[in-house]
Amino acid sequence: RKEVEQDPGPFNVPEGATVAFNCTYSNSASQSFFWYRQDCRKEPKLLMSVYSSGNEDGRFTAQLNRASQYISLLIRDSKLSDSATYLCVVNPYSGSARQLTFGSGTQLTVLP
Amino acid sequence: SQTIHQWPATLVQPVGSPLSLECTVEGTSNPNLYWYRQAAGRGLQLLFYSIGIDQISSEVPQNLSASRPQDRQFILSSKKLLLSDSGFYLCAWSVSGGAGNQPQHFGDGTRLSIL
């Protein structure tokens, strides 16, 4: 089983739609979780950290479900500029500098 | 604020030639440093990470090596490139210490093509 698994998509949604991605992780001892965004042929950029209580940043909401070992990202009122690949990132090595394991990403295309 | 610089942006090299990619971080001390490779349409593969000068951990055995001669400098090298070394190489840094709960921040990447 992969350490971090994501549905690769693609998700094609109309502008203004709400879209949600899930990501599962295998190590129940994982402590830190993040969502990154990667545009085509660009470097990944941190979108948001995921906290145990869930957190929101504008149109983006991240949730953590430790019991089921998954995290989610909800995007409301999708914009054309949201088109990108979204990477689920987990730290399964608590206390280790090795730190993060990246999922393969979910591709989102927002259509006009 | 912290910045990370990575160069060159693109590189075309023949099979069997050497490689040297450089990455430097500014605005922070003793960062953790990372080299990743991303093949076309694939996820990120961690190649090396470093918690300090001359302290390098290798994740994947291959014909690449890494060095950290200065606190904020990380170099990826190869003596003889293979076709399979083609890809998008990314350097990243994170704050050191803590419980490993720090995000990583990436440079712009180097797109390497082997001919």
Short mmCIF file of C-alpha atoms in Angstrom, two decimals:
data_model
loop_
_atom_site.label_atom_id
_atom_site.label_comp_id
_atom_site.label_asym_id
_atom_site.label_seq_id
_atom_site.Cartn_x
_atom_site.Cartn_y
_atom_site.Cartn_z
CA ARG A 1 0.00 0.00 0.00
CA LYS A 2 1.34 3.45 -0.89
CA GLU A 3 2.08 5.79 2.00
CA VAL A 4 -0.08 8.50 0.45
CA GLU A 5 -2.79 7.83 -2.14
CA GLN A 6 -4.79 10.25 -4.22
CA ASP A 7 -7.28 9.93 -7.04
CA PRO A 8 -5.29 11.24 -10.02
CA GLY A 9 -8.42 12.61 -11.70
CA PRO A 10 -8.75 14.56 -13.87
CA PHE A 11 -11.55 16.51 -12.26
CA ASN A 12 -13.16 18.81 -14.82
CA VAL A 13 -15.57 21.26 -13.22
CA PRO A 14 -17.33 24.43 -14.38
CA GLU A 15 -16.40 27.80 -12.99
CA GLY A 16 -18.20 28.47 -9.73
CA ALA A 17 -18.55 24.80 -8.81
CA THR A 18 -17.52 23.24 -5.53
CA VAL A 19 -15.03 20.38 -5.76
CA ALA A 20 -13.53 18.12 -3.13
CA PHE A 21 -10.46 15.89 -3.12
CA ASN A 22 -9.64 13.15 -0.67
CA CYS A 23 -6.31 11.61 0.16
CA THR A 24 -5.57 8.56 2.31
CA TYR A 25 -2.40 7.84 4.24
CA SER A 26 -1.15 4.53 5.59
CA ASN A 27 0.84 5.44 8.72
CA SER A 28 -1.48 6.09 11.62
CA ALA A 29 1.37 7.81 13.49
CA SER A 30 1.58 10.59 10.89
CA GLN A 31 1.57 13.99 12.54
CA SER A 32 1.66 16.66 9.87
CA PHE A 33 -0.42 17.17 6.77
CA PHE A 34 -0.37 19.67 3.95
CA TRP A 35 -1.91 20.47 0.61
CA TYR A 36 0.35 21.79 -2.13
CA ARG A 37 -0.56 23.11 -5.53
CA GLN A 38 1.56 22.49 -8.62
CA ASP A 39 0.98 24.30 -11.88
CA CYS A 40 2.07 22.69 -15.13
CA ARG A 41 5.87 22.58 -15.39
CA LYS A 42 6.28 24.58 -12.18
CA GLU A 43 7.42 23.85 -8.66
CA PRO A 44 4.95 22.76 -5.94
CA LYS A 45 3.74 25.58 -3.71
CA LEU A 46 2.30 25.25 -0.25
CA LEU A 47 -1.44 25.83 -0.34
CA MET A 48 -2.29 25.17 3.29
CA SER A 49 -1.45 23.11 6.30
CA VAL A 50 -4.12 20.75 7.63
CA TYR A 51 -4.89 20.97 11.33
CA SER A 52 -6.71 18.45 13.46
CA SER A 53 -9.67 20.76 13.95
CA GLY A 54 -9.92 21.56 10.26
CA ASN A 55 -9.05 24.92 8.80
CA GLU A 56 -10.23 27.34 6.20
CA ASP A 57 -8.42 29.85 4.00
CA GLY A 58 -10.81 31.83 1.85
CA ARG A 59 -12.45 29.44 -0.60
CA PHE A 60 -10.33 26.52 0.56
CA THR A 61 -11.18 24.21 3.46
CA ALA A 62 -9.00 21.36 4.67
CA GLN A 63 -10.12 18.59 6.98
CA LEU A 64 -8.34 15.73 8.75
CA ASN A 65 -9.98 12.47 9.74
CA ARG A 66 -7.50 10.53 11.84
CA ALA A 67 -9.83 7.61 12.50
CA SER A 68 -10.18 6.88 8.80
CA GLN A 69 -6.73 8.20 7.93
CA TYR A 70 -7.67 10.64 5.26
CA ILE A 71 -7.47 14.34 4.60
CA SER A 72 -9.65 16.36 2.29
CA LEU A 73 -9.55 19.64 0.41
CA LEU A 74 -12.71 21.50 -0.52
CA ILE A 75 -12.64 24.32 -3.05
CA ARG A 76 -15.70 26.53 -3.25
CA ASP A 77 -16.64 28.87 -6.08
CA SER A 78 -13.93 27.46 -8.38
CA LYS A 79 -11.96 29.91 -10.49
CA LEU A 80 -10.19 29.29 -13.77
CA SER A 81 -6.95 30.02 -11.91
CA ASP A 82 -7.58 27.06 -9.60
CA SER A 83 -6.68 24.72 -12.47
CA ALA A 84 -3.61 22.84 -11.27
CA THR A 85 -2.49 19.56 -9.74
CA TYR A 86 -3.15 19.32 -6.00
CA LEU A 87 -0.66 17.31 -3.97
CA CYS A 88 -1.52 15.69 -0.68
CA VAL A 89 1.51 15.68 1.61
CA VAL A 90 2.03 13.77 4.84
CA ASN A 91 4.81 13.51 7.38
CA PRO A 92 4.86 9.83 8.35
CA TYR A 93 8.18 10.17 10.14
CA SER A 94 7.37 12.15 13.25
CA GLY A 95 10.45 13.91 14.55
CA SER A 96 12.51 13.07 11.48
CA ALA A 97 14.07 15.55 9.11
CA ARG A 98 13.16 13.21 6.28
CA GLN A 99 9.75 14.68 6.76
CA LEU A 100 7.37 14.74 3.92
CA THR A 101 5.88 12.16 1.59
CA PHE A 102 4.08 13.50 -1.44
CA GLY A 103 1.08 11.98 -3.14
CA SER A 104 1.09 11.79 -6.92
CA GLY A 105 -1.48 14.54 -7.17
CA THR A 106 -5.03 15.16 -8.32
CA GLN A 107 -5.45 17.13 -11.52
CA LEU A 108 -8.14 19.81 -11.55
CA THR A 109 -9.32 21.72 -14.60
CA VAL A 110 -11.86 24.50 -14.11
CA LEU A 111 -13.77 25.14 -17.30
CA PRO A 112 -15.26 28.49 -18.39
CA SER B 1 12.16 36.68 4.22
CA GLN B 2 13.59 33.39 3.04
CA THR B 3 14.33 32.71 -0.60
CA ILE B 4 15.64 29.70 -2.47
CA HIS B 5 17.56 29.89 -5.70
CA GLN B 6 18.12 27.00 -8.03
CA TRP B 7 19.98 26.95 -11.34
CA PRO B 8 20.09 26.42 -14.20
CA ALA B 9 16.41 26.48 -15.12
CA THR B 10 16.87 24.13 -18.06
CA LEU B 11 19.72 21.88 -19.09
CA VAL B 12 20.32 19.58 -22.03
CA GLN B 13 23.14 17.11 -21.57
CA PRO B 14 24.46 14.11 -23.55
CA VAL B 15 24.48 10.64 -22.05
CA GLY B 16 27.65 10.02 -20.09
CA SER B 17 28.36 13.67 -19.34
CA PRO B 18 28.73 15.01 -15.77
CA LEU B 19 26.12 17.05 -13.92
CA SER B 20 26.16 19.75 -11.29
CA LEU B 21 23.01 21.48 -10.08
CA GLU B 22 23.24 24.10 -7.39
CA CYS B 23 20.77 25.38 -4.86
CA THR B 24 21.18 28.13 -2.29
CA VAL B 25 18.90 29.41 0.44
CA GLU B 26 18.91 32.91 1.88
CA GLY B 27 17.32 34.41 4.93
CA THR B 28 17.57 31.43 7.28
CA SER B 29 20.25 29.45 9.08
CA ASN B 30 20.78 25.71 9.31
CA PRO B 31 17.85 24.75 7.11
CA ASN B 32 17.00 21.19 6.19
CA LEU B 33 17.68 20.82 2.48
CA TYR B 34 16.21 18.38 -0.04
CA TRP B 35 16.65 17.24 -3.62
CA TYR B 36 13.67 15.73 -5.45
CA ARG B 37 13.15 14.43 -8.95
CA GLN B 38 9.84 14.43 -10.77
CA ALA B 39 9.54 12.38 -13.94
CA ALA B 40 7.04 13.59 -16.54
CA GLY B 41 3.50 13.06 -15.28
CA ARG B 42 4.69 11.46 -12.06
CA GLY B 43 4.97 12.31 -8.38
CA LEU B 44 7.93 13.68 -6.45
CA GLN B 45 10.72 11.27 -5.59
CA LEU B 46 12.98 12.27 -2.69
CA LEU B 47 16.62 11.77 -3.69
CA PHE B 48 18.64 13.27 -0.85
CA TYR B 49 18.13 15.29 2.28
CA SER B 50 20.51 17.07 4.60
CA ILE B 51 20.21 18.32 8.16
CA GLY B 52 23.59 20.06 8.21
CA ILE B 53 26.94 20.66 6.52
CA ASP B 54 28.36 17.42 5.12
CA GLN B 55 25.38 15.47 6.53
CA ILE B 56 23.64 13.85 3.58
CA SER B 57 21.10 11.04 3.58
CA SER B 58 20.41 9.17 0.37
CA GLU B 59 16.95 7.82 -0.31
CA VAL B 60 17.44 6.09 -3.62
CA PRO B 61 20.64 4.32 -4.73
CA GLN B 62 21.63 5.56 -8.17
CA ASN B 63 24.37 7.36 -10.02
CA LEU B 64 23.63 10.70 -8.37
CA SER B 65 25.30 12.23 -5.34
CA ALA B 66 24.72 15.30 -3.20
CA SER B 67 26.96 17.56 -1.20
CA ARG B 68 26.47 20.39 1.24
CA PRO B 69 29.74 22.29 1.47
CA GLN B 70 28.16 25.31 3.17
CA ASP B 71 25.19 25.76 5.47
CA ARG B 72 22.86 27.08 2.79
CA GLN B 73 24.27 25.45 -0.32
CA PHE B 74 23.17 22.10 -1.67
CA ILE B 75 24.66 20.55 -4.81
CA LEU B 76 23.41 17.61 -6.86
CA SER B 77 26.00 15.86 -9.00
CA SER B 78 26.61 12.97 -11.31
CA LYS B 79 29.79 11.71 -12.94
CA LYS B 80 28.02 10.08 -15.88
CA LEU B 81 24.42 10.81 -16.76
CA LEU B 82 22.00 8.13 -17.93
CA LEU B 83 18.95 8.57 -20.14
CA SER B 84 16.81 7.70 -17.12
CA ASP B 85 18.16 10.77 -15.30
CA SER B 86 15.93 13.03 -17.36
CA GLY B 87 13.35 14.86 -15.29
CA PHE B 88 12.43 17.90 -13.27
CA TYR B 89 14.83 18.39 -10.36
CA LEU B 90 13.62 20.37 -7.39
CA CYS B 91 15.51 21.69 -4.42
CA ALA B 92 13.58 22.46 -1.24
CA TRP B 93 14.24 23.75 2.26
CA SER B 94 12.45 23.61 5.56
CA VAL B 95 13.00 24.94 9.04
CA SER B 96 15.16 22.55 11.05
CA GLY B 97 14.30 21.06 14.42
CA GLY B 98 10.80 20.78 15.81
CA ALA B 99 8.80 17.60 15.44
CA GLY B 100 9.14 17.36 11.66
CA ASN B 101 5.96 19.32 11.20
CA GLN B 102 7.36 22.04 8.97
CA PRO B 103 6.34 22.44 5.34
CA GLN B 104 8.95 22.47 2.61
CA HIS B 105 9.49 25.32 0.20
CA PHE B 106 10.68 24.69 -3.32
CA GLY B 107 12.99 26.37 -5.78
CA ASP B 108 11.89 26.95 -9.36
CA GLY B 109 13.37 23.63 -10.47
CA THR B 110 15.74 22.49 -13.21
CA ARG B 111 14.35 20.70 -16.23
CA LEU B 112 17.03 18.22 -17.30
CA SER B 113 16.92 16.49 -20.67
CA ILE B 114 19.42 13.77 -21.51
CA LEU B 115 20.10 13.13 -25.19
#
